[in-house]
XYZ file of C-alpha atoms in Angstrom:
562
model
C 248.522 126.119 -21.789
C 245.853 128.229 -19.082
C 242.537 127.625 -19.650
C 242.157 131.233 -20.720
C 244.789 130.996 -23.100
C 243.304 128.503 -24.613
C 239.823 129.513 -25.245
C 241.584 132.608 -26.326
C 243.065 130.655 -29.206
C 239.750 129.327 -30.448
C 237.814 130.835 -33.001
C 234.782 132.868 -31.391
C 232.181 131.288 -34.099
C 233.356 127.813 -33.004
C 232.822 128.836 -29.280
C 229.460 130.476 -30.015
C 228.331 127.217 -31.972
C 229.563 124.787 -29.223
C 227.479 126.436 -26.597
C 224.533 126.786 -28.371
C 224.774 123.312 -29.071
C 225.728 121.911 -25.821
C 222.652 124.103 -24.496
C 222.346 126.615 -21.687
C 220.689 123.972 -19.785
C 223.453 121.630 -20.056
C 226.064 124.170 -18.948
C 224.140 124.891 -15.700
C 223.850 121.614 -15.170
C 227.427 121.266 -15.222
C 228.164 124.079 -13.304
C 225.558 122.828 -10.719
C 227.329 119.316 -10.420
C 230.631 120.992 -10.099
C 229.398 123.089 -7.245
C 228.036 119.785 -5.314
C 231.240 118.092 -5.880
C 233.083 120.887 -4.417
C 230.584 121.195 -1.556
C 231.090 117.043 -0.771
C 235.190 117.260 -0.778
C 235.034 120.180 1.183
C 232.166 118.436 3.508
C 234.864 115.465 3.592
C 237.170 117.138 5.292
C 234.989 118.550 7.845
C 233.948 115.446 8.665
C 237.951 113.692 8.433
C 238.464 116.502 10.732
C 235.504 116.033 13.100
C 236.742 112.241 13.283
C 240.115 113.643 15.088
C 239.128 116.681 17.081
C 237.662 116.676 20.212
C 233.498 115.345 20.649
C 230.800 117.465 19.226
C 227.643 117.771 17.525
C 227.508 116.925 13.757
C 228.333 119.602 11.568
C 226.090 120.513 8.314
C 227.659 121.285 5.072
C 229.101 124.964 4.420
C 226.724 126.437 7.871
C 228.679 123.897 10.069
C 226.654 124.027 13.822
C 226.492 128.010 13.350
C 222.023 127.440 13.319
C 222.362 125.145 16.497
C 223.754 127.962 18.406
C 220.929 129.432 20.783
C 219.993 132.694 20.560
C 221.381 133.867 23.710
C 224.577 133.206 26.230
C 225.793 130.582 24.419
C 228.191 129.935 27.002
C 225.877 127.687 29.017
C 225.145 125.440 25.953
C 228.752 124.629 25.624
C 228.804 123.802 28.752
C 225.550 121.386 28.138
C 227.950 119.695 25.319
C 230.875 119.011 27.519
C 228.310 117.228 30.209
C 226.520 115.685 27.120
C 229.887 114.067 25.746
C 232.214 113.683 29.234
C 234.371 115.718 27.607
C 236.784 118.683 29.003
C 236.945 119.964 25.591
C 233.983 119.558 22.817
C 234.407 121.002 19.023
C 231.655 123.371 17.342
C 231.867 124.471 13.869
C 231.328 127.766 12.642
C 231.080 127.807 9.136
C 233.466 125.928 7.785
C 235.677 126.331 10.862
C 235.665 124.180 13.859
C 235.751 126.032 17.546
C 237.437 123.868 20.394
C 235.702 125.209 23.610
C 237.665 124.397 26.585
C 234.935 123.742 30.005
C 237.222 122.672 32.407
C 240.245 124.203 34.282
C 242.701 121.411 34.509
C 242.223 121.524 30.596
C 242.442 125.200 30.080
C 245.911 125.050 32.394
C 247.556 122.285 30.604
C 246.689 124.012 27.061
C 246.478 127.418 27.339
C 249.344 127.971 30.478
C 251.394 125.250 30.586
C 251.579 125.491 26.511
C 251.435 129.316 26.211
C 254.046 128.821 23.544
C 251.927 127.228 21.390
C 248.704 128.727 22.115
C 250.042 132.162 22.140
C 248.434 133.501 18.726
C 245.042 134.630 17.605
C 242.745 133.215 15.086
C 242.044 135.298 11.971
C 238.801 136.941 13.154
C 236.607 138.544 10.577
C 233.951 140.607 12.785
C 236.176 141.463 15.883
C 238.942 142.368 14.595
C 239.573 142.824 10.425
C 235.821 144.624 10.987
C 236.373 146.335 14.293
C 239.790 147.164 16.248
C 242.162 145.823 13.484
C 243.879 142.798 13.434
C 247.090 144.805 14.175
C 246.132 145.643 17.712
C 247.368 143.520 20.525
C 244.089 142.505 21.779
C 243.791 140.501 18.215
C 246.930 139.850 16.938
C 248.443 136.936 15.050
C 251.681 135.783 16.381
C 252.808 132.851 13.690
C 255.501 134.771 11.463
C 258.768 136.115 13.583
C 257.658 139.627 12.390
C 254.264 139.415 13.826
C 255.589 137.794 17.246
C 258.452 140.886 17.202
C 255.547 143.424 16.939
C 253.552 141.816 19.576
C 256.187 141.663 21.720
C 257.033 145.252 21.023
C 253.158 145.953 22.369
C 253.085 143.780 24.860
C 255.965 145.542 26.352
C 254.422 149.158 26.255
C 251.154 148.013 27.319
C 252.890 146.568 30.391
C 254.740 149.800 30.807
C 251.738 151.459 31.598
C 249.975 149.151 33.492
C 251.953 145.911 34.823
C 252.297 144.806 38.012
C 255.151 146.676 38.909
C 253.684 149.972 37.457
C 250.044 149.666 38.859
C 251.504 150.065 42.150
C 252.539 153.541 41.791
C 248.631 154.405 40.842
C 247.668 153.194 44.145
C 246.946 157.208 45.616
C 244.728 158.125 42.974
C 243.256 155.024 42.574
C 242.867 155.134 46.533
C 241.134 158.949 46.667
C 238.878 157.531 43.348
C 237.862 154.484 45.616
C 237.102 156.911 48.457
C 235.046 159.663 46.156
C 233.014 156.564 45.401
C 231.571 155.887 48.832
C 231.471 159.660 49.290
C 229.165 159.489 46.634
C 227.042 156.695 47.670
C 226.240 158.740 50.658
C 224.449 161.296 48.716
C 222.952 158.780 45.707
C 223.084 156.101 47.018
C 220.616 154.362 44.084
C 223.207 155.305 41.738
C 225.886 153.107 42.505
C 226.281 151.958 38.881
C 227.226 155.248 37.391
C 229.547 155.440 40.529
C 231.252 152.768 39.530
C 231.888 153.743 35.974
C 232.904 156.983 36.489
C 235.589 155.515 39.497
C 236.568 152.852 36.679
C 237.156 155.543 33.637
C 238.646 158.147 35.566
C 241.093 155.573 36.988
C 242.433 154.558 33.852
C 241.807 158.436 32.180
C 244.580 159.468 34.815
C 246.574 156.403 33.582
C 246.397 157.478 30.052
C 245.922 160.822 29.472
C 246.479 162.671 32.777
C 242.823 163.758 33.537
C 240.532 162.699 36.118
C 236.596 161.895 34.604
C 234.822 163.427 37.688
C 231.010 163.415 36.363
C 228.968 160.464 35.598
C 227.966 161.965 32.796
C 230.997 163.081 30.892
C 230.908 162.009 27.118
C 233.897 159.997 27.928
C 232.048 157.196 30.195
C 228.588 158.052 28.182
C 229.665 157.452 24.705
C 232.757 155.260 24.733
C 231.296 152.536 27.796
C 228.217 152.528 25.295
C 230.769 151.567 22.344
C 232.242 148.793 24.017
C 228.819 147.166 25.191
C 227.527 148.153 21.457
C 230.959 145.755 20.707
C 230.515 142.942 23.245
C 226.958 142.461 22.362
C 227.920 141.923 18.609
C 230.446 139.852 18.873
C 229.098 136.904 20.743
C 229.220 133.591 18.624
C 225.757 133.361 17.045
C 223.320 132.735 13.970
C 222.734 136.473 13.712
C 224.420 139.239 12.243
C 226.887 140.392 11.647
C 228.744 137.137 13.854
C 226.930 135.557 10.931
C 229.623 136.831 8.612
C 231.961 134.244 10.340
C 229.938 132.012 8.991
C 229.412 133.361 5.330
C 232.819 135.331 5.040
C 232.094 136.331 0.915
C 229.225 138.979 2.575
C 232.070 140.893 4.236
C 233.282 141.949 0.943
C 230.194 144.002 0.174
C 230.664 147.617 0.984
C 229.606 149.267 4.426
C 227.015 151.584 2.856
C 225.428 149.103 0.711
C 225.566 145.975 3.646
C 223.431 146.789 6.648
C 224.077 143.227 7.746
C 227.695 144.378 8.972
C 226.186 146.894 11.458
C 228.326 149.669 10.672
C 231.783 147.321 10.971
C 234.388 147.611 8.294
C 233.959 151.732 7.792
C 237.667 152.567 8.489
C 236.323 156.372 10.405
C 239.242 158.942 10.262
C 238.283 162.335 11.300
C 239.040 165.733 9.019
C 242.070 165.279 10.705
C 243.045 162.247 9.379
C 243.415 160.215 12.993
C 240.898 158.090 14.877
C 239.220 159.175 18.269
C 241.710 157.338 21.048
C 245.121 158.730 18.895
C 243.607 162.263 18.931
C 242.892 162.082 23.215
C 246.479 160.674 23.337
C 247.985 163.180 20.893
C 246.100 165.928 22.745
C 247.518 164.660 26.360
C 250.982 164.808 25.099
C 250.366 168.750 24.519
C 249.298 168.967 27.537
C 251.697 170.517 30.410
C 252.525 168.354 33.592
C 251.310 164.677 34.348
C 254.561 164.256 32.830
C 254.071 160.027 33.483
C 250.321 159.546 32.082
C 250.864 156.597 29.404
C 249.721 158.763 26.102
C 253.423 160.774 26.753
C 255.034 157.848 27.031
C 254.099 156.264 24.283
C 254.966 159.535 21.914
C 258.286 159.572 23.873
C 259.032 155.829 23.113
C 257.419 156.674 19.186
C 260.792 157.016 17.564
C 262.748 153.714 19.388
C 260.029 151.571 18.024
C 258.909 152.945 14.975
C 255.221 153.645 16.502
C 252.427 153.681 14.151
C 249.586 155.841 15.046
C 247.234 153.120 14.572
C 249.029 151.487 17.418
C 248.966 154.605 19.603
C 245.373 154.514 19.321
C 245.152 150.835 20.020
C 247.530 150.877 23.101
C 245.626 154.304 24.230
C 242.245 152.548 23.682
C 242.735 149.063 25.162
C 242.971 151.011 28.968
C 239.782 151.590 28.447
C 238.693 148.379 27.547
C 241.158 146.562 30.360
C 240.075 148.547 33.303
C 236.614 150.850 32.779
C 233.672 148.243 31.319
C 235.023 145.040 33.179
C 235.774 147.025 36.535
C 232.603 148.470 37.254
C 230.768 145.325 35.364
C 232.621 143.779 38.818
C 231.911 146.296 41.404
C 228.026 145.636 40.322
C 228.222 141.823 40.527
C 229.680 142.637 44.218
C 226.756 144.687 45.616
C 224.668 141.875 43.689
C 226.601 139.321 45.767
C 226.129 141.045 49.061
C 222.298 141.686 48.692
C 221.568 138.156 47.924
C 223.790 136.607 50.102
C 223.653 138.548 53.231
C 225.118 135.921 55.607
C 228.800 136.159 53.619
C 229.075 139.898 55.510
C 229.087 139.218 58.903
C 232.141 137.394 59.297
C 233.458 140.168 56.878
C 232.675 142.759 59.173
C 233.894 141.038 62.009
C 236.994 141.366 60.274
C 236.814 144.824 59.297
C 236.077 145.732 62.676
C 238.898 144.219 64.107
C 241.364 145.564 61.808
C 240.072 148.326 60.447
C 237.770 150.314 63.042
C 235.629 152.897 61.943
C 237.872 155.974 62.370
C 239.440 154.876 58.869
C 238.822 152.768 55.561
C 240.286 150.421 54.416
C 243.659 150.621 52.719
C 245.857 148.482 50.954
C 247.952 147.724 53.467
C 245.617 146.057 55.174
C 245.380 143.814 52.956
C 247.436 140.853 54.694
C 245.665 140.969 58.124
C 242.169 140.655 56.037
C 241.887 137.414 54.842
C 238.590 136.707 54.358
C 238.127 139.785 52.491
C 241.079 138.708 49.515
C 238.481 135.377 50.063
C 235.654 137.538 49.561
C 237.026 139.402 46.440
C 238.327 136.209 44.770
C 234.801 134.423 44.644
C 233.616 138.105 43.169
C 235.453 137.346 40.158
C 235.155 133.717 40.445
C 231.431 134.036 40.821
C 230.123 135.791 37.739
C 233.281 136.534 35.975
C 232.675 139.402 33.224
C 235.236 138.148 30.313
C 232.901 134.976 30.810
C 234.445 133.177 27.789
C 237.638 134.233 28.548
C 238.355 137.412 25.961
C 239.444 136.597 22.275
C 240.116 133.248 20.962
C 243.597 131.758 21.193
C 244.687 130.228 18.343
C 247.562 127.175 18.232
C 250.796 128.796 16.091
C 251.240 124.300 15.353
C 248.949 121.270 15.452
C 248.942 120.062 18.671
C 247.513 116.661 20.590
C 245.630 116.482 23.815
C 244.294 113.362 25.320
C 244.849 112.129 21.594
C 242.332 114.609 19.899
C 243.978 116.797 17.309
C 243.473 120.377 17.385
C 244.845 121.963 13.945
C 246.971 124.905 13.484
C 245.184 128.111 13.438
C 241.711 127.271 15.127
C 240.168 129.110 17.178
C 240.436 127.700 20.949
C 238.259 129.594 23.882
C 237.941 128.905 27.117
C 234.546 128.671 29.003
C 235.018 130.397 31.973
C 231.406 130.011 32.934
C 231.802 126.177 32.783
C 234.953 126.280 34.580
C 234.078 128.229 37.374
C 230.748 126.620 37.606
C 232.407 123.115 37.994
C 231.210 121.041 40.718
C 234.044 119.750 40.862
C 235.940 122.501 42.076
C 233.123 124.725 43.267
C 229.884 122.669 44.306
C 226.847 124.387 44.358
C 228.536 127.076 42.189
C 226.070 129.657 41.832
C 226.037 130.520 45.551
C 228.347 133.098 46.775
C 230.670 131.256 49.085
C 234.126 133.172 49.967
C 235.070 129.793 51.979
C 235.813 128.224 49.001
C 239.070 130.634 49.394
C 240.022 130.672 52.580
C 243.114 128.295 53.501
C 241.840 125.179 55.573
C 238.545 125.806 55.053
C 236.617 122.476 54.205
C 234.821 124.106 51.171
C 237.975 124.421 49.649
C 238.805 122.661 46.269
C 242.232 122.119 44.267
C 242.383 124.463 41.400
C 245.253 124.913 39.302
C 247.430 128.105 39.832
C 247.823 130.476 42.742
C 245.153 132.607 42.390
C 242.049 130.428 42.276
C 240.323 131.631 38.976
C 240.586 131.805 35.792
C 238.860 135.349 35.191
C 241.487 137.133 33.732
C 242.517 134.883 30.615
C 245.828 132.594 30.137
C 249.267 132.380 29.301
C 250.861 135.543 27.009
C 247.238 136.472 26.065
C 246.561 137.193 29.838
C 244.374 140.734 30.091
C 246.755 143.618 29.997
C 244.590 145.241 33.145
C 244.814 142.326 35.177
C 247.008 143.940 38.100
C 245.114 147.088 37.334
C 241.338 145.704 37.945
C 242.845 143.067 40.844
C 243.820 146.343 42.613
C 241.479 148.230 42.358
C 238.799 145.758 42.814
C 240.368 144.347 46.474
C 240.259 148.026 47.678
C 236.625 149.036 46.479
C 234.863 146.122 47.574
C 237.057 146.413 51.068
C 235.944 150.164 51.162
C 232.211 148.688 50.362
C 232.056 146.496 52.466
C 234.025 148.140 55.547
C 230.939 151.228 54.854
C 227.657 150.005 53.948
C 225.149 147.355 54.658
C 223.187 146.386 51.327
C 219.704 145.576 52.014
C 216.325 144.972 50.055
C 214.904 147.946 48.426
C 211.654 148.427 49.170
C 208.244 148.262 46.581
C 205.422 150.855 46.924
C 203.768 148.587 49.019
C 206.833 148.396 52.077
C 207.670 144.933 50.171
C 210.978 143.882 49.771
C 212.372 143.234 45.868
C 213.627 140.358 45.089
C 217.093 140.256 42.661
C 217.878 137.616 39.823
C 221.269 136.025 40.260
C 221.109 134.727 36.910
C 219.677 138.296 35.258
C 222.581 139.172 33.397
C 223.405 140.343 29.977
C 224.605 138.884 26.946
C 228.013 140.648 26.031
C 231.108 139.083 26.031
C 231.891 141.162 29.219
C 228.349 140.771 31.030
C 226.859 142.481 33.444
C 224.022 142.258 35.845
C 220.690 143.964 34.365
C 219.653 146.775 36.618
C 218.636 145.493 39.899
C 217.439 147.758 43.248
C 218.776 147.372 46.183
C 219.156 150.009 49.522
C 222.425 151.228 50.512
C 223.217 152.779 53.933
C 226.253 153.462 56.019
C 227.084 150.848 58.779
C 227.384 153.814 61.772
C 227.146 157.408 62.020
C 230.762 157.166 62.663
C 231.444 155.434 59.679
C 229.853 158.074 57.969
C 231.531 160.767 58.928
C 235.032 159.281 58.306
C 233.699 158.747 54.524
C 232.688 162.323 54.520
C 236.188 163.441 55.843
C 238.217 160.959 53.683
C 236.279 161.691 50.270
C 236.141 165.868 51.043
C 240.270 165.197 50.974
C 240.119 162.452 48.186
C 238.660 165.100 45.993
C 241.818 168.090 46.997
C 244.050 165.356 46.310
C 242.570 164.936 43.265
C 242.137 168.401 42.184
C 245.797 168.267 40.245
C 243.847 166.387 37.450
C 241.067 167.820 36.520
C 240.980 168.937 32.712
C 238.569 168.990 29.992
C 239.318 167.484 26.561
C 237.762 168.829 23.535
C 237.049 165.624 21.744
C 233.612 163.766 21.995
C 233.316 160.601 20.142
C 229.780 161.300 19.233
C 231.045 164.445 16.898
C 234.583 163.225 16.256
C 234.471 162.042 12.697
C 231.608 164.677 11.533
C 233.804 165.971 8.558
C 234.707 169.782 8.801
C-alpha cells in the first residue's frame, strides 16, 4: 500500500492525536535528521566520485567548489589547479556536479578529437541554454538518444550549408570589398577601428544570412544584438554569482521570471505580437525579399518542408551567424592591432614580405596567400595568442563513461577545455604571452609539436567544432594581411606628447573576451599605399552597392506588444 493510501485509511482523530502527541518538536526533529541523512549519502557519492575522477580541490556538501571560484576569469585558476596537481585534467564541482577542465592539448586531442564519438554531446545546461537559446539549438544540444543525434545532424548539415568550408569560399568578393571598406575607413577614423571591425564582421555574415550589407557602425543590428551577446557571455561564465549561481542551486530556476530577479531576465520565452522571435522574423523577412536568391535565410525556408523545419530552429540557425562570425571576428581583429602595437618588432619581417609580394599598387588578396608565409604565421599566433572562445565554447559532454589515464569521467558531465592553459603551455609555447609568429613558421627553432595541422586549438574540437570556423579563418587571414600590408600602429600620444602604454593582459571577462579599450595611432605606410586604399575601397563600396537594404525590425522594440 502508498504511503498516501495509507494515511488515507486512518481515521483523522487518530492522526490528529498521534501528532499532538508525538509533538511538533519531535516531527521537525525528524524531518531535520532525515534531511542530514540525505545530505551525507548524497555527500558520499560526491566524494566516491571525487576518489575516481581526475585531481581537484575538495568539494563541500550540496555548494560543491562553486564559492572557491574567483570572482573573475576563472580560466587562469584552472589553470593554477592543473600546475598545483601535475595534472592535464583536474575536476571542479559545481553544485552537485563535477566539471573536468581539460589544460593541456595533447589531452584535449586524445579526448575531445580523437574520441569525438564519445564526446560529441552537450551537458544539460540550466543558464545557457534551458534559460537562454534553448536546449534545442545546435550550439547546445544533447546528442545521447538516436532522435536527438538525427536532429543534430539534420542542423549540423544546414549550418554547414551556409557556411562550410566549401561554401565560405564563394563569399570571398564581398567579404574581400568588406575587408577593403575597412581600411578605407581607417583612413578617415582612424581611432575608430573597433566599430570598424564590427560593422566589417556583421555585415559579412548579414550578406550571408539575409542578403543585406550593415554599412553604418551604428545600425541597430551591430548596436543592439553585439550588446546581447556580450550581455550573454558575461553571464554565463562559471561563477558564485548570479544567475551561473542557479547551476549551483537548480530549485531557484523554477521561480517565475517576474518574481526572480536573480535569473537576470533568463527563462522569459519573448515572442513578439506576431508570435515569432527576433532572428526568425529577419529571416522570414529576407525570404520576401526579391534577389540575393543564395543568402542562407532562403535557403533554409526552401529546405523547410524536406526536414520538417521548426521555426525555433530557423531562428537558431539564422542567429548562430551572428554569434559564429560578428562578436568573435572583430573581438580578433582588436587583439591583432593590440598585438602589433605592443610588439612592434613582429612587423618588419612582415612587411618585408608584403613588399616583396604584394607592392603597394595593390592589397593583399587571397591568393596571395601561399607566397606569404609569415603572414598565415602571423595570423595563427593571433588566434593562438589571446584566443576569444578562451574556454573553448559550450561544454562537451561524454554520451558513455569513459577512462583516461585511469580517471573516470561519468556519462553526462560537463567536460571544457581551457584554451587559455593550453595555449599558454610552456611546453608548446614558452614565454606564451609574447607575440611570437616564429612559433609557426616551418623550421623555425621556436617551433613546438602541437597536435593537429593547424597549430591551435581556438576554434573548439571534434563534431562540436564552431560552425564559423572557415568563415572567421578567412576572413581573419585577409584583414589582418590588408592591416598589416596598410598601416603602421604606433603609440598614441597623451596631452603631454607622451606615449600610452597598452595592457596585454586588460581584457574582459566574457566567454568570448575582448581587449578593454586601448589607444593606439594608426597611419598609412606610404602615400602610395594610401591612395590604392582610397581607389580599392571607392570600388569596394559600387561592388557592394547590390546589397544595401534596410530591415524594419530592431531588437530593442521587437517584442513591445502591439
Amino acid at each position: 500500500m502508498a504511503v498516501e493510501q495509507l494515511f488515507a485509511a486512518l481515521p483523522l482523530h487518530y492522526l490528529q492525536h498521534g501528532i499532538s502527541k508525538f509533538g511538533a518538536g519531535n516531527v521537525l526533529l525528524a524531518v531535520v535528521v532525515t534531511a542530514l541523512m540525505g545530505i551525507l549519502a548524497d555527500y558520499a557519492r560526491m566524494l566516491y566520485l571525487r576518489s575516481k575522477m581526475p585531481p581537484g580541490p575538495l568539494p563541500l556538501p550540496i555548494v560543491g567548489n562553486t564559492f572557491q571560484l574567483p570572482d573573475v576569469k576563472p580560466w587562469f585558476w584552472f589553470e593554477d589547479l592543473s600546475k598545483k596537481y601535475k595534472s592535464p585534467l583536474i575536476t571542479v564541482w559545481i553544485g552537485r556536479n563535477p566539471t573536468v577542465w581539460i589544460n593541456d592539448a595533447w589531452a584535449a586531442n586524445e579526448l575531445l578529437d580523437k574520441r569525438a564519438g564519445i564526446y560529441c554531446s552537450r551537458p544539460r545546461m540550466l543558464v545557457f541554454a534551458e534559460l537562454g537559446a534553448g536546449q534545442n539549438n545546435l550550439v547546445n544540444m544533447i546528442t545521447v538518444s538516436q532522435a536527438q543525434r538525427d536532429r543534430f545532424r539534420v542542423q549540423r548539415k544546414l549550418m554547414h550549408q551556409g557556411v562550410g568550408i566549401q561554401q565560405v569560399k564563394r563569399y570571398r568578393d564581398f567579404q574581400n570589398d568588406e575587408s577593403k571598406v575597412v581600411a578605407y575607413d581607417m583612413l578617415t577614423a582612424p581611432e575608430e577601428y573597433v566599430a570598424h571591425f564590427e560593422r566589417y564582421a556583421t555585415s559579412v555574415v548579414s550578406i550571408i544570412g539575409f542578403g543585406r550589407r550593415v554599412g553604418d557602425p551604428k545600425d541597430p543590428i551591430i548596436t543592439e544584438v553585439i550588446k546581447v551577446m556580450h550581455h550573454a557571455a558575461d553571464l554565463n561564465v562559471p561563477g558564485k554569482t548570479f544567475p551561473m549561481l542557479l547551476e549551483t542551486f537548480p530549485v531557484l530556476a523554477k521561480v517565475p521570471t517576474e518574481f526572480a530577479p536573480w535569473k537576470h531576465g533568463l527563462g522569459s520565452k519573448k515572442r513578439s505580437h506576431r508570435g515569432h522571435d527576433f532572428f526568425y522574423s529577419l529571416a522570414e523577412e529576407a525570404n520576401t525579399n526579391p534577389g540575393h536568391d543564395e543568402c542562407y535565410s532562403k535557403f533554409l525556408f526552401k529546405e523547410k518542408p524536406k526536414y520538417n523545419l521548426r521555426p525555433q530552429e530557423i531562428s537558431a540557425l539564422a542567429g548562430n551567424l551572428f554569434g559564429a562570425g560578428s562578436d568573435t571576428s572583430s573581438s580578433t581583429l582588436i587583439t591583432a592591432i593590440l598585438a602589433m602595437r605592443a610588439f612592434p618588432e613582429t612587423l618588419i619581417p612582415a612587411w618585408e614580405e608584403l613588399d616583396r609580394v604584394v607592392g603597394s599598387g595593390r592589397s593583399p588578396s587571397f591568393e596571395d596567400d601561399a607566397d606569404l608565409p609569415y603572414i598565415r604565421a602571423f595570423v595563427k599566433e593571433v588566434f593562438r595568442w589571446r584566443s576569444v572562445a578562451i574556454i573553448g565554447g559550450q561544454p562537451h559532454a561524454p554520451v558513455q563513461d569513459d577512462y583516461y589515464n585511469g580517471w573516470l569521467i561519468p556519462k553526462s558531465t560537463w567536460v571544457q577545455g581551457n584554451v587559455w592553459a593550453i595555449h599558454h603551455n610552456e611546453k608548446e609555447f614558452p614565454d606564451p604571452d609574447r607575440f611570437n609568429p616564429n612559433r609557426f613558421m616551418k623550421d623555425s627553432p621556436d617551433a613546438r609539436p602541437f597536435p593537429g595541422e593547424k597549430g591551435y586549438m581556438t576554434f573548439g574540437w571534434g563534431r562540436r567544432v564552431c560552425s564559423g570556423q572557415a568563415l572567421a579563418e578567412q576572413g581573419t587571414w585577409l584583414t589582418v594581411a590588408r592591416l598589416v600590408w596598410g598601416f603602421k600602429v604606433e603609440p598614441a600620444l597623451d596631452k603631454s606628447g607622451k606615449p600610452i602604454a597598452v595592457d596585454i593582459f586588460d581584457y574582459t571577462n566574457g566567454l568570448n573576451w575582448r581587449p578593454q579599450p586601448f589607444k593606439v595611432s594608426i597611419t598609412p605606410r606610404s602615400e602610395e599605399i594610401k591612395q590604392t586604399i582610397i581607389r580599392e575601397g571607392e570600388q569596394a563600396l559600387a561592388d557592394l552597392a547590390q546589397f544595401e537594404g534596410e530591415t524594419k525590425y530592431r531588437m530593442s522594440t521587437f517584442y513591445q506588444q502591439n
